[in-house]
Amino acid sequence: MWHEGLRSVEKSQTLLLNEQQRQQENTGQEVFKFGFGQSPFPPLEAATAALRTHAAAKEYTPVQGLPELRERVAQFHRTVDGLDDASADQVLVGPGSKILIYAVMAAFEKASVLIAAPAWVSYAPQARLLGHETLRVNTRFEQRWRVTPEAIDEAMHGKADRRTPTLMILNHPGNPEGQGYTDAELQALAEACRRHRILVVSDEIYGLLNHTGTHVSLARHYPEGSIVTSGLSKWCGAGGWRLGTALLPQALQGNFKETLLGIASETYSCAATPVQRAAIEAYQWNADTQDYLAHQRRLLARIGTWLADELSAAGVQVHRPTGAFYLYPDFSAKAEGLQRAGIHSSQQLCARLLADTGVALLPGDAFGLPPEHFAARLAYVEFDGREALKASREIGLQRPLDEAAFAAIFDKTIRGARRLTQWLAAL
Ligand code: PLP
């Protein structure tokens, strides 16, 4: 009974990968976990202390989030993103940005949702769950896997129903490719979105992990049509705390905001109260926060660049990352060797690589590329973030991370990368 009429929602690829990894570890083999993309860093200390202090806070908060927190988040957007008009009224706080993105999509009875290929794994299943039409916006390695105005035009051309509203999810710096957009690129995208009347969910959850601290929000160029989502999961190393934020455009404060609040109140009610209290501490642009981010950025930039260069030298197409903690290596140049080895899809590539070397990557088809495209995501978070932060702080920001420190902090990543390049060389 109750096995009929179910929706088709597959278990996320990352969970399957975890299972495979566990099996491999049980056989005693060392596993290099480059598949799962979780921040390796501990949360900001002030936030952890506040969470402890407020552990007993048990009341529901307003659905939109605590007013003090919304004010802090708005202030953060004003200071860090230069969004001078951002106000607490426009901020929504929820249990993770994932559910906020879902709530935005759920606000429409019927919508067309533009999603880049490749893009983060959950956007398309969310849109499909809601019965929306999904339109893939194709991107290419040569364009750093970035969405272009031409690609938007092309995707809009295939739109079935001109009357349904159009949403686009834009993610930068991006998962899975670790690339941001330049100011000029964002300006051009804003014009295209304006022309097509597209409401954009600008997923900027990795914005503060732009490796040079130069993230530009889409809302700078498209304030009237950008919903900027973020939260504590990435820059504050607190994915499991489940705290996300959405900044709505001023113009969407009426019916649209009420609809979102209605969805929130009928589903999750509010983000956990102690976590909201902790977030009030996290969302302060003070010396501690800036120091914490500066060390994370330099560590991520260093290992991300090193890995990209190693892979490039091994004949893999990959860009140096500009943000977040991902690379999206494209192994197409190795297609002949892979096929000779009986490998014909990104799934097979990752399964064989894991079995042969212990290196776990996430297959590229999970992100919306065709299964036969030999791409995969590499998350460079296989190091002890607490120790790395400590070592980086001891060295200080004035001095670069020397070779000895680099080798000590990233030992496992370096060994995993070598296994991968040796495996490729032997194809
Ligand atoms: N957006 C992207 C691109 C992500 O990679 C993730 C988490 O992996 C999320 C959103 C979800 O973040 P949250 O923990 O705020 O729900």
Short mmCIF file of C-alpha atoms and ligand atoms in Angstrom, two decimals:
data_model
loop_
_atom_site.label_atom_id
_atom_site.label_comp_id
_atom_site.label_asym_id
_atom_site.label_seq_id
_atom_site.Cartn_x
_atom_site.Cartn_y
_atom_site.Cartn_z
CA MET A 1 0.00 0.00 0.00
CA TRP A 2 1.03 3.64 -0.58
CA HIS A 3 3.70 2.74 -3.08
CA GLU A 4 1.65 4.03 -6.01
CA GLY A 5 1.38 7.60 -7.20
CA LEU A 6 4.58 8.76 -5.59
CA ARG A 7 6.58 11.64 -6.92
CA SER A 8 9.84 10.83 -8.60
CA VAL A 9 12.53 12.39 -6.41
CA GLU A 10 15.87 10.66 -6.39
CA LYS A 11 18.14 10.58 -3.39
CA SER A 12 20.79 13.20 -3.86
CA GLN A 13 24.01 12.07 -5.55
CA THR A 14 26.04 13.20 -2.58
CA LEU A 15 24.33 10.67 -0.33
CA LEU A 16 25.04 7.86 -2.77
CA LEU A 17 28.65 8.95 -2.86
CA ASN A 18 28.88 8.84 0.91
CA GLU A 19 27.67 5.27 0.83
CA GLN A 20 30.31 4.26 -1.75
CA GLN A 21 33.01 6.03 0.25
CA ARG A 22 32.03 4.21 3.40
CA GLN A 23 32.20 0.84 1.67
CA GLN A 24 35.65 1.70 0.35
CA GLU A 25 36.88 2.77 3.77
CA ASN A 26 35.58 -0.48 5.25
CA THR A 27 37.98 -2.34 2.98
CA GLY A 28 40.82 -0.43 4.68
CA GLN A 29 41.66 1.77 1.70
CA GLU A 30 42.46 5.45 2.26
CA VAL A 31 39.69 7.62 0.80
CA PHE A 32 40.21 11.19 -0.40
CA LYS A 33 36.87 12.89 0.10
CA PHE A 34 36.71 15.45 -2.66
CA GLY A 35 33.09 14.66 -3.41
CA PHE A 36 31.13 16.22 -0.58
CA GLY A 37 31.19 20.04 -0.38
CA GLN A 38 31.01 21.05 3.25
CA SER A 39 32.99 23.92 4.79
CA PRO A 40 36.01 22.52 6.65
CA PHE A 41 36.24 25.55 8.94
CA PRO A 42 34.74 25.85 12.43
CA PRO A 43 32.05 28.51 12.92
CA LEU A 44 33.05 31.98 14.04
CA GLU A 45 33.85 31.75 17.75
CA ALA A 46 31.57 34.60 18.81
CA ALA A 47 28.68 32.86 17.09
CA THR A 48 29.36 29.54 18.80
CA ALA A 49 29.54 31.30 22.16
CA ALA A 50 26.21 33.02 21.50
CA LEU A 51 24.64 29.72 20.48
CA ARG A 52 25.74 28.25 23.79
CA THR A 53 24.37 31.23 25.72
CA HIS A 54 21.01 31.02 23.98
CA ALA A 55 20.62 27.25 23.90
CA ALA A 56 17.53 27.47 26.09
CA ALA A 57 15.78 30.12 23.97
CA LYS A 58 12.65 28.20 23.02
CA GLU A 59 10.05 30.67 21.80
CA TYR A 60 9.09 30.81 18.16
CA THR A 61 10.38 33.96 16.53
CA PRO A 62 8.40 35.99 13.98
CA VAL A 63 8.17 34.02 10.71
CA GLN A 64 10.32 36.58 8.92
CA GLY A 65 13.08 36.25 11.52
CA LEU A 66 14.17 38.23 14.60
CA PRO A 67 14.08 41.97 13.85
CA GLU A 68 17.61 42.46 15.33
CA LEU A 69 18.97 39.75 13.06
CA ARG A 70 17.23 41.13 9.99
CA GLU A 71 18.71 44.53 10.75
CA ARG A 72 22.20 43.01 11.09
CA VAL A 73 21.82 41.14 7.79
CA ALA A 74 20.62 44.31 6.04
CA GLN A 75 23.55 46.22 7.52
CA PHE A 76 25.89 43.50 6.28
CA HIS A 77 24.51 43.82 2.74
CA ARG A 78 24.90 47.61 2.94
CA THR A 79 28.49 47.46 4.18
CA VAL A 80 29.89 44.42 2.41
CA ASP A 81 27.90 44.42 -0.85
CA GLY A 82 27.39 48.17 -1.15
CA LEU A 83 23.61 47.67 -1.35
CA ASP A 84 22.92 51.03 0.26
CA ASP A 85 19.14 50.71 0.30
CA ALA A 86 18.99 47.27 1.92
CA SER A 87 16.58 47.37 4.87
CA ALA A 88 15.49 44.90 7.53
CA ASP A 89 11.99 44.81 5.99
CA GLN A 90 13.41 43.21 2.87
CA VAL A 91 15.23 40.43 4.74
CA LEU A 92 13.76 36.98 5.29
CA VAL A 93 15.47 34.52 7.62
CA GLY A 94 14.80 30.81 7.27
CA PRO A 95 16.24 27.38 8.14
CA GLY A 96 18.84 27.41 5.35
CA SER A 97 18.84 29.20 2.03
CA LYS A 98 17.80 26.00 0.27
CA ILE A 99 14.27 26.21 1.67
CA LEU A 100 14.15 29.94 0.94
CA ILE A 101 14.99 29.27 -2.72
CA TYR A 102 12.27 26.63 -2.72
CA ALA A 103 9.82 29.07 -1.12
CA VAL A 104 10.52 31.66 -3.84
CA MET A 105 9.79 29.05 -6.50
CA ALA A 106 6.71 27.89 -4.57
CA ALA A 107 5.36 31.45 -4.54
CA PHE A 108 4.34 30.95 -8.19
CA GLU A 109 1.58 28.58 -9.21
CA LYS A 110 3.33 28.01 -12.50
CA ALA A 111 6.69 29.32 -13.61
CA SER A 112 9.50 28.66 -16.04
CA VAL A 113 12.78 28.31 -14.21
CA LEU A 114 16.06 28.96 -15.98
CA ILE A 115 18.91 26.94 -14.54
CA ALA A 116 22.48 26.90 -15.80
CA ALA A 117 24.14 23.67 -16.86
CA PRO A 118 26.20 22.91 -14.86
CA ALA A 119 24.55 24.21 -11.69
CA TRP A 120 24.08 23.12 -8.09
CA VAL A 121 22.26 19.79 -7.75
CA SER A 122 19.08 20.92 -5.96
CA TYR A 123 17.68 23.71 -8.15
CA ALA A 124 16.19 21.51 -10.87
CA PRO A 125 14.61 18.91 -8.53
CA GLN A 126 13.05 21.77 -6.52
CA ALA A 127 11.55 23.29 -9.65
CA ARG A 128 10.27 19.91 -10.80
CA LEU A 129 8.73 19.14 -7.40
CA LEU A 130 6.68 22.30 -7.80
CA GLY A 131 5.59 21.34 -11.31
CA HIS A 132 7.47 24.21 -12.96
CA GLU A 133 8.98 24.06 -16.41
CA THR A 134 12.78 23.93 -16.21
CA LEU A 135 14.88 25.46 -18.96
CA ARG A 136 18.60 24.74 -19.02
CA VAL A 137 20.92 27.62 -19.85
CA ASN A 138 23.94 26.10 -21.54
CA THR A 139 27.39 27.25 -20.54
CA ARG A 140 30.83 26.26 -21.81
CA PHE A 141 34.25 25.59 -20.40
CA GLU A 142 35.68 28.34 -22.64
CA GLN A 143 33.41 30.86 -20.90
CA ARG A 144 34.34 29.63 -17.43
CA TRP A 145 30.94 27.88 -17.32
CA ARG A 146 29.34 31.31 -16.96
CA VAL A 147 25.83 32.21 -18.08
CA THR A 148 25.89 34.76 -20.91
CA PRO A 149 23.12 37.05 -22.22
CA GLU A 150 23.17 35.06 -25.47
CA ALA A 151 22.59 31.81 -23.58
CA ILE A 152 19.65 33.42 -21.78
CA ASP A 153 18.19 34.53 -25.13
CA GLU A 154 18.59 31.01 -26.42
CA ALA A 155 16.93 29.41 -23.38
CA MET A 156 14.05 31.91 -23.52
CA HIS A 157 13.53 30.99 -27.13
CA GLY A 158 12.57 27.47 -26.03
CA LYS A 159 10.06 28.67 -23.45
CA ALA A 160 6.75 26.91 -23.95
CA ASP A 161 4.32 29.37 -22.39
CA ARG A 162 5.07 33.07 -22.83
CA ARG A 163 2.53 34.08 -20.16
CA THR A 164 3.98 32.20 -17.20
CA PRO A 165 6.47 34.18 -15.10
CA THR A 166 10.14 33.41 -15.56
CA LEU A 167 12.61 32.83 -12.77
CA MET A 168 16.32 32.25 -13.09
CA ILE A 169 18.65 30.84 -10.46
CA LEU A 170 22.08 32.37 -10.80
CA ASN A 171 24.86 31.21 -8.53
CA HIS A 172 28.15 32.99 -8.01
CA PRO A 173 30.78 32.21 -6.96
CA GLY A 174 29.43 28.97 -8.27
CA ASN A 175 29.00 25.42 -7.18
CA PRO A 176 30.29 23.32 -9.00
CA GLU A 177 32.82 25.44 -10.87
CA GLY A 178 34.17 27.96 -8.34
CA GLN A 179 33.81 30.95 -10.68
CA GLY A 180 32.38 34.40 -10.08
CA TYR A 181 31.11 37.05 -12.50
CA THR A 182 32.92 40.29 -13.23
CA ASP A 183 31.16 43.59 -12.81
CA ALA A 184 30.82 43.93 -16.59
CA GLU A 185 29.40 40.40 -16.93
CA LEU A 186 26.80 41.12 -14.24
CA GLN A 187 25.84 44.34 -15.96
CA ALA A 188 25.26 42.49 -19.23
CA LEU A 189 23.25 39.78 -17.44
CA ALA A 190 21.14 42.44 -15.72
CA GLU A 191 20.26 43.94 -19.09
CA ALA A 192 19.26 40.55 -20.48
CA CYS A 193 17.10 39.80 -17.44
CA ARG A 194 15.46 43.20 -17.65
CA ARG A 195 14.72 42.66 -21.33
CA HIS A 196 13.13 39.25 -20.67
CA ARG A 197 11.47 40.31 -17.37
CA ILE A 198 13.22 37.57 -15.44
CA LEU A 199 13.07 37.48 -11.66
CA VAL A 200 16.46 36.19 -10.49
CA VAL A 201 17.29 34.25 -7.37
CA SER A 202 20.92 35.29 -7.04
CA ASP A 203 22.41 32.53 -4.91
CA GLU A 204 25.38 34.30 -3.36
CA ILE A 205 25.96 31.86 -0.53
CA TYR A 206 29.67 31.74 -1.45
CA GLY A 207 29.94 35.51 -1.98
CA LEU A 208 32.05 36.09 1.12
CA LEU A 209 34.31 33.25 0.01
CA ASN A 210 35.33 35.08 -3.14
CA HIS A 211 39.06 34.42 -2.83
CA THR A 212 40.07 38.04 -3.18
CA GLY A 213 37.15 39.55 -1.30
CA THR A 214 35.86 41.23 -4.47
CA HIS A 215 32.43 39.67 -4.83
CA VAL A 216 29.88 41.87 -6.59
CA SER A 217 26.20 41.23 -5.92
CA LEU A 218 23.85 41.03 -8.90
CA ALA A 219 21.59 43.39 -6.94
CA ARG A 220 24.11 46.18 -7.62
CA HIS A 221 23.08 46.03 -11.27
CA TYR A 222 19.59 44.55 -11.12
CA PRO A 223 18.11 45.78 -7.83
CA GLU A 224 14.52 45.58 -9.01
CA GLY A 225 14.70 41.90 -10.01
CA SER A 226 17.25 40.19 -7.73
CA ILE A 227 16.45 38.12 -4.68
CA VAL A 228 19.84 37.63 -3.04
CA THR A 229 20.15 34.48 -0.96
CA SER A 230 22.94 33.65 1.47
CA GLY A 231 23.40 32.37 5.02
CA LEU A 232 25.79 30.95 7.57
CA SER A 233 26.49 27.61 5.86
CA LYS A 234 29.58 28.50 3.86
CA TRP A 235 31.37 31.64 5.01
CA CYS A 236 30.60 30.88 8.66
CA GLY A 237 31.20 27.13 8.45
CA ALA A 238 27.81 26.30 9.96
CA GLY A 239 25.81 24.31 7.40
CA GLY A 240 24.20 22.15 10.05
CA TRP A 241 22.94 25.13 12.00
CA ARG A 242 20.51 25.74 9.16
CA LEU A 243 20.33 29.49 8.83
CA GLY A 244 19.69 31.15 5.50
CA THR A 245 18.75 34.65 4.41
CA ALA A 246 16.99 36.21 1.43
CA LEU A 247 17.09 39.89 0.53
CA LEU A 248 14.03 40.85 -1.51
CA PRO A 249 13.90 43.77 -3.94
CA GLN A 250 12.17 46.86 -2.48
CA ALA A 251 9.47 46.57 -5.12
CA LEU A 252 8.50 43.03 -4.06
CA GLN A 253 7.65 43.99 -0.51
CA GLY A 254 3.87 43.78 -0.99
CA ASN A 255 2.01 40.69 -2.21
CA PHE A 256 5.13 38.79 -3.06
CA LYS A 257 6.60 39.08 0.42
CA GLU A 258 3.25 38.21 1.97
CA THR A 259 3.08 35.07 -0.17
CA LEU A 260 6.57 34.03 0.91
CA LEU A 261 5.70 34.63 4.55
CA GLY A 262 2.52 32.60 4.07
CA ILE A 263 4.52 29.67 2.67
CA ALA A 264 7.01 30.00 5.52
CA SER A 265 4.34 30.09 8.20
CA GLU A 266 2.55 27.04 6.76
CA THR A 267 5.74 25.00 6.50
CA TYR A 268 8.80 25.73 8.64
CA SER A 269 7.47 28.53 10.93
CA CYS A 270 10.89 30.01 11.69
CA ALA A 271 14.60 29.28 11.83
CA ALA A 272 15.74 27.83 15.19
CA THR A 273 15.72 30.60 17.78
CA PRO A 274 19.16 29.90 19.36
CA VAL A 275 20.67 29.82 15.89
CA GLN A 276 19.11 33.17 15.03
CA ARG A 277 20.65 34.56 18.23
CA ALA A 278 24.03 33.16 17.20
CA ALA A 279 23.64 34.69 13.74
CA ILE A 280 23.16 38.13 15.31
CA GLU A 281 26.76 37.76 16.55
CA ALA A 282 28.03 36.39 13.24
CA TYR A 283 26.58 39.19 11.12
CA GLN A 284 28.92 41.92 12.32
CA TRP A 285 31.55 43.34 10.01
CA ASN A 286 34.13 43.67 12.75
CA ALA A 287 37.85 42.83 12.98
CA ASP A 288 37.17 39.23 14.07
CA THR A 289 34.88 38.48 11.14
CA GLN A 290 37.25 40.10 8.67
CA ASP A 291 40.25 38.22 10.05
CA TYR A 292 38.32 34.93 9.99
CA LEU A 293 37.36 35.46 6.36
CA ALA A 294 40.80 36.66 5.28
CA HIS A 295 42.42 33.45 6.55
CA GLN A 296 39.79 31.22 4.97
CA ARG A 297 40.18 33.01 1.67
CA ARG A 298 43.91 32.75 1.50
CA LEU A 299 43.86 29.07 2.45
CA LEU A 300 41.19 28.25 -0.13
CA ALA A 301 42.83 30.34 -2.84
CA ARG A 302 46.17 28.68 -2.24
CA ILE A 303 45.00 25.08 -2.39
CA GLY A 304 42.44 25.73 -5.13
CA THR A 305 45.04 27.35 -7.37
CA TRP A 306 47.58 24.64 -6.66
CA LEU A 307 45.07 21.91 -7.55
CA ALA A 308 43.94 23.63 -10.74
CA ASP A 309 47.55 24.00 -11.85
CA GLU A 310 48.36 20.35 -11.06
CA LEU A 311 45.35 19.15 -13.02
CA SER A 312 46.07 21.48 -15.94
CA ALA A 313 49.62 20.16 -16.07
CA ALA A 314 48.16 16.65 -16.25
CA GLY A 315 46.16 17.61 -19.35
CA VAL A 316 42.81 18.24 -17.67
CA GLN A 317 40.76 21.29 -18.62
CA VAL A 318 40.08 23.31 -15.51
CA HIS A 319 39.98 26.94 -14.46
CA ARG A 320 41.71 28.40 -11.47
CA PRO A 321 38.90 29.07 -8.99
CA THR A 322 37.98 32.61 -7.97
CA GLY A 323 35.69 31.67 -5.08
CA ALA A 324 34.05 28.93 -3.00
CA PHE A 325 35.82 25.57 -2.66
CA TYR A 326 35.18 23.73 -5.89
CA LEU A 327 36.85 22.89 -9.17
CA TYR A 328 35.01 21.45 -12.12
CA PRO A 329 37.66 19.53 -14.04
CA ASP A 330 36.71 18.46 -17.55
CA PHE A 331 38.46 15.23 -18.56
CA SER A 332 37.23 15.31 -22.17
CA ALA A 333 40.81 15.63 -23.47
CA LYS A 334 41.39 12.18 -21.94
CA ALA A 335 38.34 10.66 -23.64
CA GLU A 336 40.29 8.18 -25.75
CA GLY A 337 42.16 6.72 -22.82
CA LEU A 338 39.02 6.64 -20.70
CA GLN A 339 37.05 4.83 -23.38
CA ARG A 340 39.86 2.35 -23.87
CA ALA A 341 39.54 1.63 -20.16
CA GLY A 342 35.82 0.95 -20.63
CA ILE A 343 34.73 4.28 -19.14
CA HIS A 344 31.92 6.00 -21.06
CA SER A 345 30.25 8.36 -18.59
CA SER A 346 31.08 10.70 -15.72
CA GLN A 347 29.43 8.22 -13.34
CA GLN A 348 31.70 5.43 -14.54
CA LEU A 349 34.68 7.77 -14.37
CA CYS A 350 34.03 8.61 -10.72
CA ALA A 351 33.22 5.02 -9.74
CA ARG A 352 36.43 3.69 -11.32
CA LEU A 353 38.56 6.49 -9.94
CA LEU A 354 37.27 5.82 -6.44
CA ALA A 355 37.82 2.08 -6.75
CA ASP A 356 41.33 2.42 -8.21
CA THR A 357 42.72 5.31 -6.19
CA GLY A 358 40.39 6.14 -3.29
CA VAL A 359 39.77 9.60 -4.79
CA ALA A 360 36.09 10.56 -4.57
CA LEU A 361 34.67 13.14 -7.00
CA LEU A 362 31.05 13.91 -7.79
CA PRO A 363 30.01 13.03 -11.38
CA GLY A 364 29.33 15.96 -13.69
CA ASP A 365 25.90 14.71 -14.70
CA ALA A 366 24.64 15.45 -11.17
CA PHE A 367 25.01 19.13 -12.14
CA GLY A 368 23.03 18.88 -15.36
CA LEU A 369 25.63 18.03 -18.00
CA PRO A 370 24.99 15.03 -20.27
CA PRO A 371 26.08 11.72 -18.67
CA GLU A 372 28.70 11.08 -21.36
CA HIS A 373 30.45 14.40 -20.71
CA PHE A 374 33.61 13.53 -18.74
CA ALA A 375 33.35 16.23 -16.07
CA ALA A 376 33.27 15.97 -12.28
CA ARG A 377 33.25 18.24 -9.26
CA LEU A 378 36.21 18.33 -6.94
CA ALA A 379 35.57 19.92 -3.51
CA TYR A 380 38.89 20.88 -1.97
CA VAL A 381 37.81 20.65 1.65
CA GLU A 382 39.71 17.52 2.64
CA PHE A 383 41.74 19.20 5.38
CA ASP A 384 41.35 20.12 9.05
CA GLY A 385 39.93 23.63 8.89
CA ARG A 386 40.48 24.33 12.58
CA GLU A 387 44.17 23.41 12.35
CA ALA A 388 44.53 25.28 9.06
CA LEU A 389 43.08 28.46 10.56
CA LYS A 390 45.37 28.13 13.56
CA ALA A 391 48.48 27.67 11.40
CA SER A 392 47.49 30.54 9.12
CA ARG A 393 46.94 32.85 12.10
CA GLU A 394 50.32 31.92 13.57
CA ILE A 395 52.00 32.87 10.31
CA GLY A 396 49.96 36.08 10.12
CA LEU A 397 48.41 37.72 7.11
CA GLN A 398 51.49 39.85 6.38
CA ARG A 399 53.55 36.79 5.52
CA PRO A 400 52.62 34.23 2.83
CA LEU A 401 51.95 30.59 3.70
CA ASP A 402 55.36 29.02 3.25
CA GLU A 403 55.93 25.69 1.53
CA ALA A 404 56.32 23.79 4.79
CA ALA A 405 53.01 25.09 6.16
CA PHE A 406 51.29 24.42 2.83
CA ALA A 407 52.57 20.84 2.73
CA ALA A 408 51.55 20.21 6.35
CA ILE A 409 48.05 21.68 6.11
CA PHE A 410 47.17 20.16 2.75
CA ASP A 411 49.08 16.89 2.96
CA LYS A 412 46.06 14.74 2.26
CA THR A 413 44.78 16.92 -0.57
CA ILE A 414 48.21 16.89 -2.19
CA ARG A 415 48.47 13.11 -1.95
CA GLY A 416 44.97 12.67 -3.35
CA ALA A 417 45.74 14.98 -6.26
CA ARG A 418 48.90 13.01 -7.05
CA ARG A 419 46.94 9.76 -7.07
CA LEU A 420 44.49 11.30 -9.48
CA THR A 421 47.14 12.63 -11.88
CA GLN A 422 49.08 9.34 -11.76
CA TRP A 423 45.90 7.45 -12.59
CA LEU A 424 45.28 9.75 -15.55
CA ALA A 425 48.85 9.36 -16.77
CA ALA A 426 48.50 5.58 -16.72
CA LEU A 427 45.34 5.56 -18.88
N1 PLP B 1 23.34 27.02 -2.78
C1 PLP B 1 24.49 26.38 -3.10
C2 PLP B 1 25.15 26.69 -4.39
C3 PLP B 1 25.03 25.42 -2.23
O1 PLP B 1 26.16 24.80 -2.57
C4 PLP B 1 24.35 25.13 -1.04
C5 PLP B 1 24.84 24.11 -0.11
O2 PLP B 1 25.51 23.18 -0.44
C6 PLP B 1 23.17 25.81 -0.76
C7 PLP B 1 22.69 26.75 -1.64
C8 PLP B 1 22.33 25.52 0.46
O3 PLP B 1 22.76 26.15 1.54
P1 PLP B 1 21.95 26.20 2.91
O4 PLP B 1 22.77 25.42 3.85
O5 PLP B 1 21.88 27.69 3.22
O6 PLP B 1 20.59 25.63 2.70
#
